Amino acid sequence: MRRPRRKAEETRDDILVTAEALLRKKGISGFSIADLAGELQMSPANVFKHFQSKAVLADAICDRHISHMIGRFQAFDEPAPAPERLAIVVRKLMEAHLADIRENPFLFEMLVVMSEANLPSGRHYKELIENLFSDLIRHGISSGVYTCSADTPINRTVASAFASVLHPVFLIGGDEEELRERCTALAELVNAALQKPLAK
Amino acid sequence: MRRPRRKAEETRDDILVTAEALLRKKGISGFSIADLAGELQMSPANVFKHFQSKAVLADAICDRHISHMIGRFQAFDEPAPAPERLAIVVRKLMEAHLADIRENPFLFEMLVVMSEANLPSGRHYKELIENLFSDLIRHGISSGVYTCSADTPINRTVASAFASVLHPVFLIGGDEEELRERCTALAELVNAALQKPLAK
């Protein structure tokens, strides 16, 4: 029973890798499911079996790209004290988006469009970011630098505070220098808050 | 010399008022400059003399609407202490946007589209919000509640921190209950930061 399921997952991965390559080259409207199936030497029906529509395929490409990107930023990789660590991780995440804008404009434009619809990939991105902040804040509390309480959904609030430097909508067309300054200033603001118990 | 200039400004205002009424009823694509001119009993050429394109007209409608809206939120109208005052003003601003989404969906949708392009109305909105925060923070410093320095561009950073509850892109399609919780939590975070000197 296990062999066919692994086969299906492999096919799904093959489709995603090829679709992402086409997307990077031509944009999402630059290829059809038939083109994609031709490239993979399979029938369009087989592609549709794995992705019911092009929107579902686009969502899956975004999700794959985002998960890879955030996977590279494990909060515990930075050896700095918590406040610095938080500033570094946010900055690196923003820079990864900015690099995408330069190097994969088609992919990033699709991220922007998808992030405005309420889609699984967008919700997953939010969750990954919130987990990243959760780890950073927990580290700050356990090392005695952050004095905020860990049981409030503070990680979600911190993620919201960084929306204007981490959300694709704000990054596209933004001035890079201004974004970098804003990123540093927001990290200072958030670090100041986390080092003072929140008033009830 | 002054009379004709005032006349031109009055005509401009007339055009804007009528255009906003048409927009609220039919959406920006639901009427032409010819329809608008007909409504005003003037020639389309006369409308174009004041607004070179429909995009310029749309930008002016947004700007007028935003200026009126923010004009209603003078920071000094709230008699509460600075941190509460900040929370109240942000909440009221967000609620004004949410009311627009319910009552003037065509206008708000246009605000979303315009806010994504880098247009004068968007820059003006940003400036008005930053000034509002500047007043709120100065009041907090002068009353001894906020300990941050007034000479850093902290008002700009605070405005950025609230982007996810004040920027039209985040409000459209957002869950109202979630937005209200986020708004309160962000105000707590920002108030905590402003009550602690920012680390350099």
CSV table of C-alpha atoms in Angstrom, one decimal:
chain,number,residue,atom,x,y,z
A,1,MET,CA,0.0,0.0,0.0
A,2,ARG,CA,2.9,2.4,0.7
A,3,ARG,CA,4.6,2.3,-2.6
A,4,PRO,CA,1.8,3.9,-4.7
A,5,ARG,CA,1.4,6.8,-2.2
A,6,ARG,CA,5.1,7.6,-2.3
A,7,LYS,CA,4.9,7.6,-6.1
A,8,ALA,CA,2.0,10.1,-6.0
A,9,GLU,CA,4.1,12.4,-3.8
A,10,GLU,CA,7.0,12.1,-6.1
A,11,THR,CA,4.9,13.0,-9.1
A,12,ARG,CA,3.4,16.0,-7.2
A,13,ASP,CA,7.0,17.2,-6.4
A,14,ASP,CA,8.1,16.7,-10.0
A,15,ILE,CA,5.1,18.8,-11.2
A,16,LEU,CA,5.9,21.5,-8.6
A,17,VAL,CA,9.6,21.7,-9.5
A,18,THR,CA,8.9,22.0,-13.2
A,19,ALA,CA,6.0,24.5,-12.7
A,20,GLU,CA,8.2,26.7,-10.5
A,21,ALA,CA,10.9,26.6,-13.3
A,22,LEU,CA,8.3,27.7,-15.9
A,23,LEU,CA,6.9,30.3,-13.6
A,24,ARG,CA,10.4,31.8,-12.9
A,25,LYS,CA,11.0,32.0,-16.7
A,26,LYS,CA,7.6,33.1,-18.0
A,27,GLY,CA,5.4,34.2,-15.2
A,28,ILE,CA,2.2,32.4,-14.0
A,29,SER,CA,0.2,33.6,-17.1
A,30,GLY,CA,3.1,32.7,-19.4
A,31,PHE,CA,2.4,28.9,-19.4
A,32,SER,CA,-0.7,26.7,-19.5
A,33,ILE,CA,-1.3,23.4,-17.7
A,34,ALA,CA,-0.9,21.8,-21.1
A,35,ASP,CA,2.5,23.4,-21.5
A,36,LEU,CA,3.5,22.1,-18.1
A,37,ALA,CA,2.2,18.6,-18.8
A,38,GLY,CA,4.1,18.6,-22.1
A,39,GLU,CA,7.3,19.6,-20.3
A,40,LEU,CA,6.8,16.7,-17.9
A,41,GLN,CA,5.8,14.3,-20.6
A,42,MET,CA,2.5,13.4,-18.9
A,43,SER,CA,-1.1,14.1,-19.7
A,44,PRO,CA,-2.8,17.3,-18.5
A,45,ALA,CA,-5.4,15.1,-16.8
A,46,ASN,CA,-2.5,13.7,-14.6
A,47,VAL,CA,-1.5,17.2,-13.7
A,48,PHE,CA,-5.1,18.1,-12.8
A,49,LYS,CA,-5.3,15.0,-10.6
A,50,HIS,CA,-2.7,16.5,-8.4
A,51,PHE,CA,-3.7,20.2,-8.7
A,52,GLN,CA,-7.3,20.8,-9.4
A,53,SER,CA,-6.7,24.3,-10.9
A,54,LYS,CA,-3.9,26.7,-11.8
A,55,ALA,CA,-4.7,28.7,-8.6
A,56,VAL,CA,-4.2,25.6,-6.5
A,57,LEU,CA,-0.9,25.0,-8.3
A,58,ALA,CA,0.2,28.6,-7.8
A,59,ASP,CA,-0.6,28.4,-4.1
A,60,ALA,CA,1.5,25.2,-3.8
A,61,ILE,CA,4.4,26.9,-5.6
A,62,CYS,CA,4.3,29.8,-3.2
A,63,ASP,CA,4.0,27.5,-0.2
A,64,ARG,CA,7.0,25.5,-1.3
A,65,HIS,CA,9.1,28.6,-1.9
A,66,ILE,CA,8.2,30.2,1.4
A,67,SER,CA,8.8,27.0,3.4
A,68,HIS,CA,12.2,26.7,1.9
A,69,MET,CA,13.0,30.3,2.5
A,70,ILE,CA,12.0,30.3,6.2
A,71,GLY,CA,13.5,26.9,6.7
A,72,ARG,CA,16.9,28.6,6.2
A,73,PHE,CA,16.3,31.0,9.1
A,74,GLN,CA,16.2,28.8,12.2
A,75,ALA,CA,16.1,31.2,15.1
A,76,PHE,CA,18.8,29.3,17.0
A,77,ASP,CA,21.4,29.6,14.4
A,78,GLU,CA,22.4,33.1,15.4
A,79,PRO,CA,24.8,33.1,18.4
A,80,ALA,CA,24.0,36.7,19.4
A,81,PRO,CA,22.0,37.8,22.5
A,82,ALA,CA,18.2,37.8,22.0
A,83,PRO,CA,17.6,41.4,21.0
A,84,GLU,CA,20.4,41.3,18.4
A,85,ARG,CA,19.3,37.9,17.2
A,86,LEU,CA,15.8,39.2,16.6
A,87,ALA,CA,17.1,42.1,14.6
A,88,ILE,CA,19.3,39.9,12.5
A,89,VAL,CA,16.6,37.3,11.7
A,90,VAL,CA,14.1,40.0,10.7
A,91,ARG,CA,16.7,41.7,8.5
A,92,LYS,CA,17.8,38.4,6.9
A,93,LEU,CA,14.2,37.5,6.1
A,94,MET,CA,13.5,40.9,4.6
A,95,GLU,CA,16.7,40.7,2.5
A,96,ALA,CA,15.7,37.2,1.3
A,97,HIS,CA,12.4,38.8,0.0
A,98,LEU,CA,14.4,41.7,-1.6
A,99,ALA,CA,16.7,39.3,-3.3
A,100,ASP,CA,13.6,37.5,-4.7
A,101,ILE,CA,12.3,40.7,-6.1
A,102,ARG,CA,15.6,41.2,-8.0
A,103,GLU,CA,16.2,37.7,-9.1
A,104,ASN,CA,12.7,36.1,-9.3
A,105,PRO,CA,10.4,38.9,-10.1
A,106,PHE,CA,7.7,36.6,-11.6
A,107,LEU,CA,7.7,34.5,-8.5
A,108,PHE,CA,7.6,37.5,-6.2
A,109,GLU,CA,4.8,39.2,-8.1
A,110,MET,CA,2.8,36.0,-7.7
A,111,LEU,CA,3.5,36.0,-3.9
A,112,VAL,CA,2.1,39.5,-3.7
A,113,VAL,CA,-1.1,38.6,-5.5
A,114,MET,CA,-1.5,35.4,-3.5
A,115,SER,CA,-0.8,37.1,-0.2
A,116,GLU,CA,-3.8,39.4,-0.8
A,117,ALA,CA,-6.1,36.5,-1.2
A,118,ASN,CA,-6.7,34.4,1.9
A,119,LEU,CA,-5.0,31.3,0.8
A,120,PRO,CA,-3.3,28.3,2.5
A,121,SER,CA,0.2,29.4,1.5
A,122,GLY,CA,-0.4,32.9,3.1
A,123,ARG,CA,-1.7,31.4,6.3
A,124,HIS,CA,1.2,29.0,6.3
A,125,TYR,CA,3.7,31.9,5.9
A,126,LYS,CA,2.1,33.7,8.8
A,127,GLU,CA,2.3,30.6,11.0
A,128,LEU,CA,6.0,30.1,10.1
A,129,ILE,CA,6.8,33.7,10.9
A,130,GLU,CA,4.9,33.5,14.2
A,131,ASN,CA,6.8,30.3,15.2
A,132,LEU,CA,10.1,32.0,14.3
A,133,PHE,CA,9.2,34.9,16.7
A,134,SER,CA,8.0,32.5,19.3
A,135,ASP,CA,11.4,30.8,19.3
A,136,LEU,CA,13.3,34.2,19.4
A,137,ILE,CA,11.1,35.5,22.3
A,138,ARG,CA,11.4,32.3,24.3
A,139,HIS,CA,15.1,32.4,24.0
A,140,GLY,CA,15.1,36.1,25.2
A,141,ILE,CA,12.9,35.2,28.2
A,142,SER,CA,15.0,32.2,29.2
A,143,SER,CA,18.2,34.2,29.0
A,144,GLY,CA,16.7,36.9,31.2
A,145,VAL,CA,16.8,39.7,28.6
A,146,TYR,CA,13.1,39.8,27.7
A,147,THR,CA,10.8,40.5,30.6
A,148,CYS,CA,7.5,40.1,28.7
A,149,SER,CA,5.2,37.2,29.6
A,150,ALA,CA,5.5,34.2,27.3
A,151,ASP,CA,1.9,33.1,27.7
A,152,THR,CA,0.3,36.0,25.9
A,153,PRO,CA,0.2,35.7,22.1
A,154,ILE,CA,3.1,38.2,22.0
A,155,ASN,CA,4.8,36.4,19.1
A,156,ARG,CA,1.7,37.2,16.9
A,157,THR,CA,1.8,40.9,17.9
A,158,VAL,CA,5.5,41.1,17.2
A,159,ALA,CA,4.9,39.5,13.8
A,160,SER,CA,2.2,42.1,13.1
A,161,ALA,CA,4.5,45.0,14.1
A,162,PHE,CA,7.0,43.9,11.4
A,163,ALA,CA,4.3,43.6,8.7
A,164,SER,CA,5.6,46.7,6.9
A,165,VAL,CA,9.0,45.1,6.3
A,166,LEU,CA,8.1,41.4,6.0
A,167,HIS,CA,4.8,41.4,4.0
A,168,PRO,CA,5.3,41.0,0.2
A,169,VAL,CA,2.8,43.9,-0.5
A,170,PHE,CA,5.0,46.4,1.3
A,171,LEU,CA,8.3,45.1,-0.2
A,172,ILE,CA,7.3,45.3,-3.9
A,173,GLY,CA,8.1,48.8,-5.2
A,174,GLY,CA,9.5,49.8,-1.8
A,175,ASP,CA,12.7,51.8,-1.5
A,176,GLU,CA,15.4,49.4,-0.3
A,177,GLU,CA,17.3,52.0,1.8
A,178,GLU,CA,14.1,53.2,3.5
A,179,LEU,CA,13.1,49.5,4.2
A,180,ARG,CA,16.4,48.8,5.8
A,181,GLU,CA,16.2,51.8,8.1
A,182,ARG,CA,12.6,51.0,9.0
A,183,CYS,CA,13.6,47.4,9.7
A,184,THR,CA,16.3,48.5,12.1
A,185,ALA,CA,14.0,51.0,13.8
A,186,LEU,CA,11.2,48.5,14.2
A,187,ALA,CA,13.5,46.0,15.7
A,188,GLU,CA,14.7,48.6,18.3
A,189,LEU,CA,11.0,49.5,19.1
A,190,VAL,CA,10.0,45.8,19.5
A,191,ASN,CA,13.1,45.0,21.6
A,192,ALA,CA,12.4,48.0,23.9
A,193,ALA,CA,8.9,46.7,24.4
A,194,LEU,CA,10.0,43.1,25.0
A,195,GLN,CA,12.4,44.3,27.7
A,196,LYS,CA,9.6,46.0,29.6
A,197,PRO,CA,6.7,44.1,31.1
A,198,LEU,CA,3.6,45.0,29.0
A,199,ALA,CA,1.1,47.0,31.0
A,200,LYS,CA,-2.3,45.4,31.5
B,1,MET,CA,-6.7,88.7,-9.9
B,2,ARG,CA,-8.0,86.7,-6.9
B,3,ARG,CA,-11.6,86.3,-8.0
B,4,PRO,CA,-10.8,84.0,-11.0
B,5,ARG,CA,-8.5,81.8,-9.0
B,6,ARG,CA,-11.2,81.3,-6.3
B,7,LYS,CA,-13.6,80.4,-9.0
B,8,ALA,CA,-11.2,77.7,-10.3
B,9,GLU,CA,-10.9,76.3,-6.9
B,10,GLU,CA,-14.7,76.2,-6.5
B,11,THR,CA,-15.1,74.4,-9.8
B,12,ARG,CA,-12.4,71.9,-8.8
B,13,ASP,CA,-14.3,71.3,-5.5
B,14,ASP,CA,-17.6,70.9,-7.4
B,15,ILE,CA,-16.1,68.3,-9.7
B,16,LEU,CA,-14.6,66.4,-6.7
B,17,VAL,CA,-17.9,66.4,-4.8
B,18,THR,CA,-19.9,65.1,-7.7
B,19,ALA,CA,-17.2,62.6,-8.7
B,20,GLU,CA,-17.1,61.2,-5.2
B,21,ALA,CA,-20.9,60.8,-5.2
B,22,LEU,CA,-20.7,58.9,-8.6
B,23,LEU,CA,-17.9,56.8,-7.3
B,24,ARG,CA,-19.8,55.9,-4.1
B,25,LYS,CA,-22.8,54.8,-6.2
B,26,LYS,CA,-21.1,53.2,-9.2
B,27,GLY,CA,-17.4,52.5,-8.5
B,28,ILE,CA,-14.6,54.2,-10.4
B,29,SER,CA,-15.1,52.2,-13.5
B,30,GLY,CA,-18.9,52.8,-13.4
B,31,PHE,CA,-18.8,56.3,-14.8
B,32,SER,CA,-16.8,58.2,-17.5
B,33,ILE,CA,-15.5,61.7,-17.5
B,34,ALA,CA,-18.3,62.5,-19.9
B,35,ASP,CA,-20.9,61.2,-17.4
B,36,LEU,CA,-19.3,63.3,-14.7
B,37,ALA,CA,-19.3,66.4,-17.0
B,38,GLY,CA,-22.9,65.8,-17.9
B,39,GLU,CA,-23.9,65.6,-14.2
B,40,LEU,CA,-22.1,68.9,-13.6
B,41,GLN,CA,-23.6,70.5,-16.8
B,42,MET,CA,-20.1,71.4,-18.0
B,43,SER,CA,-18.0,70.2,-20.9
B,44,PRO,CA,-15.6,67.2,-20.6
B,45,ALA,CA,-12.8,69.6,-21.6
B,46,ASN,CA,-13.5,71.7,-18.5
B,47,VAL,CA,-13.2,68.6,-16.3
B,48,PHE,CA,-10.0,67.7,-18.0
B,49,LYS,CA,-8.7,71.2,-17.4
B,50,HIS,CA,-8.8,70.5,-13.7
B,51,PHE,CA,-8.0,66.7,-13.7
B,52,GLN,CA,-5.8,65.6,-16.6
B,53,SER,CA,-6.8,62.0,-16.3
B,54,LYS,CA,-9.2,59.7,-14.4
B,55,ALA,CA,-6.3,58.5,-12.4
B,56,VAL,CA,-5.5,62.0,-11.2
B,57,LEU,CA,-9.2,62.5,-10.4
B,58,ALA,CA,-9.2,59.2,-8.4
B,59,ASP,CA,-6.1,60.3,-6.5
B,60,ALA,CA,-7.7,63.6,-5.6
B,61,ILE,CA,-10.9,61.9,-4.4
B,62,CYS,CA,-8.8,59.6,-2.2
B,63,ASP,CA,-6.8,62.5,-0.8
B,64,ARG,CA,-10.0,64.5,0.0
B,65,HIS,CA,-11.6,61.6,1.7
B,66,ILE,CA,-8.5,60.7,3.7
B,67,SER,CA,-7.9,64.4,4.8
B,68,HIS,CA,-11.5,64.7,6.0
B,69,MET,CA,-11.2,61.4,7.9
B,70,ILE,CA,-7.9,62.2,9.6
B,71,GLY,CA,-9.1,65.8,10.3
B,72,ARG,CA,-11.7,64.3,12.6
B,73,PHE,CA,-8.9,62.7,14.8
B,74,GLN,CA,-7.0,65.5,16.3
B,75,ALA,CA,-4.8,63.9,18.8
B,76,PHE,CA,-5.5,66.5,21.4
B,77,ASP,CA,-9.2,65.8,21.5
B,78,GLU,CA,-8.8,62.8,23.8
B,79,PRO,CA,-8.5,63.8,27.5
B,80,ALA,CA,-6.9,60.5,28.5
B,81,PRO,CA,-3.3,59.9,29.5
B,82,ALA,CA,-0.9,59.5,26.6
B,83,PRO,CA,-0.8,55.7,26.3
B,84,GLU,CA,-4.6,55.4,26.5
B,85,ARG,CA,-4.9,58.3,24.1
B,86,LEU,CA,-2.6,56.6,21.6
B,87,ALA,CA,-4.6,53.3,21.8
B,88,ILE,CA,-7.9,55.2,21.4
B,89,VAL,CA,-6.8,57.3,18.4
B,90,VAL,CA,-5.4,54.2,16.5
B,91,ARG,CA,-8.6,52.2,17.3
B,92,LYS,CA,-10.8,55.1,16.1
B,93,LEU,CA,-8.8,55.4,12.9
B,94,MET,CA,-9.1,51.7,12.2
B,95,GLU,CA,-12.8,51.8,13.0
B,96,ALA,CA,-13.3,54.7,10.5
B,97,HIS,CA,-11.7,52.5,7.8
B,98,LEU,CA,-13.9,49.5,8.8
B,99,ALA,CA,-17.0,51.7,8.6
B,100,ASP,CA,-15.9,52.7,5.1
B,101,ILE,CA,-15.5,49.1,4.0
B,102,ARG,CA,-19.1,48.5,5.1
B,103,GLU,CA,-20.7,51.8,3.9
B,104,ASN,CA,-18.5,52.9,1.0
B,105,PRO,CA,-17.1,49.7,-0.5
B,106,PHE,CA,-16.4,51.3,-3.9
B,107,LEU,CA,-14.5,54.1,-2.3
B,108,PHE,CA,-12.5,51.8,-0.1
B,109,GLU,CA,-11.6,49.4,-2.9
B,110,MET,CA,-10.2,52.4,-4.7
B,111,LEU,CA,-8.2,53.4,-1.7
B,112,VAL,CA,-6.7,49.9,-1.6
B,113,VAL,CA,-5.7,50.1,-5.3
B,114,MET,CA,-4.4,53.6,-5.0
B,115,SER,CA,-2.4,52.8,-1.8
B,116,GLU,CA,-0.5,50.1,-3.7
B,117,ALA,CA,0.7,52.6,-6.3
B,118,ASN,CA,3.0,55.3,-5.1
B,119,LEU,CA,0.7,58.3,-5.5
B,120,PRO,CA,0.4,61.7,-3.9
B,121,SER,CA,-2.7,60.7,-1.9
B,122,GLY,CA,-0.9,57.7,-0.4
B,123,ARG,CA,2.1,59.8,0.6
B,124,HIS,CA,-0.2,62.4,2.1
B,125,TYR,CA,-2.0,59.8,4.1
B,126,LYS,CA,1.3,58.5,5.5
B,127,GLU,CA,2.3,62.1,6.4
B,128,LEU,CA,-1.0,62.8,8.2
B,129,ILE,CA,-0.6,59.6,10.2
B,130,GLU,CA,3.0,60.4,11.1
B,131,ASN,CA,2.0,63.8,12.2
B,132,LEU,CA,-0.8,62.4,14.4
B,133,PHE,CA,1.7,60.0,16.1
B,134,SER,CA,4.2,62.9,16.4
B,135,ASP,CA,1.5,64.9,18.4
B,136,LEU,CA,0.6,61.9,20.5
B,137,ILE,CA,4.3,61.1,21.3
B,138,ARG,CA,5.1,64.7,22.1
B,139,HIS,CA,2.2,64.8,24.5
B,140,GLY,CA,3.4,61.6,26.2
B,141,ILE,CA,6.9,63.0,26.6
B,142,SER,CA,5.8,66.4,27.9
B,143,SER,CA,3.6,64.7,30.5
B,144,GLY,CA,6.5,62.5,31.6
B,145,VAL,CA,4.8,59.1,30.6
B,146,TYR,CA,6.9,58.4,27.5
B,147,THR,CA,10.7,58.2,28.0
B,148,CYS,CA,11.7,57.9,24.4
B,149,SER,CA,13.6,60.7,22.7
B,150,ALA,CA,11.6,63.0,20.6
B,151,ASP,CA,14.3,63.8,18.1
B,152,THR,CA,14.5,60.4,16.6
B,153,PRO,CA,12.0,59.7,13.8
B,154,ILE,CA,10.1,57.6,16.3
B,155,ASN,CA,6.7,58.7,15.0
B,156,ARG,CA,7.5,57.2,11.6
B,157,THR,CA,8.6,53.9,13.3
B,158,VAL,CA,5.4,53.8,15.4
B,159,ALA,CA,3.3,54.5,12.3
B,160,SER,CA,5.0,51.5,10.5
B,161,ALA,CA,4.4,49.3,13.5
B,162,PHE,CA,0.6,49.9,13.1
B,163,ALA,CA,0.6,49.2,9.3
B,164,SER,CA,-1.2,45.9,9.7
B,165,VAL,CA,-4.2,47.7,11.3
B,166,LEU,CA,-4.1,51.0,9.5
B,167,HIS,CA,-3.1,50.2,5.9
B,168,PRO,CA,-6.1,49.7,3.6
B,169,VAL,CA,-4.5,46.6,2.1
B,170,PHE,CA,-4.7,44.8,5.5
B,171,LEU,CA,-8.2,45.9,6.4
B,172,ILE,CA,-10.0,44.8,3.3
B,173,GLY,CA,-11.1,41.2,3.7
B,174,GLY,CA,-9.7,41.1,7.3
B,175,ASP,CA,-11.6,39.6,10.2
B,176,GLU,CA,-12.9,42.5,12.3
B,177,GLU,CA,-12.6,40.7,15.6
B,178,GLU,CA,-9.0,39.7,14.9
B,179,LEU,CA,-8.2,43.2,13.7
B,180,ARG,CA,-9.5,44.7,17.0
B,181,GLU,CA,-7.5,42.3,19.1
B,182,ARG,CA,-4.4,43.0,17.0
B,183,CYS,CA,-5.0,46.7,17.3
B,184,THR,CA,-5.1,46.6,21.1
B,185,ALA,CA,-2.1,44.3,21.3
B,186,LEU,CA,0.0,46.5,19.0
B,187,ALA,CA,-0.9,49.6,21.1
B,188,GLU,CA,0.2,47.8,24.3
B,189,LEU,CA,3.5,46.8,22.5
B,190,VAL,CA,4.2,50.3,21.2
B,191,ASN,CA,3.2,51.9,24.6
B,192,ALA,CA,5.6,49.6,26.4
B,193,ALA,CA,8.4,50.6,24.0
B,194,LEU,CA,7.7,54.3,24.3
B,195,GLN,CA,7.9,54.0,28.1
B,196,LYS,CA,11.4,52.6,27.9
B,197,PRO,CA,14.3,54.5,26.4
B,198,LEU,CA,15.3,52.9,23.1
B,199,ALA,CA,18.6,51.1,23.3
B,200,LYS,CA,21.1,52.6,20.8
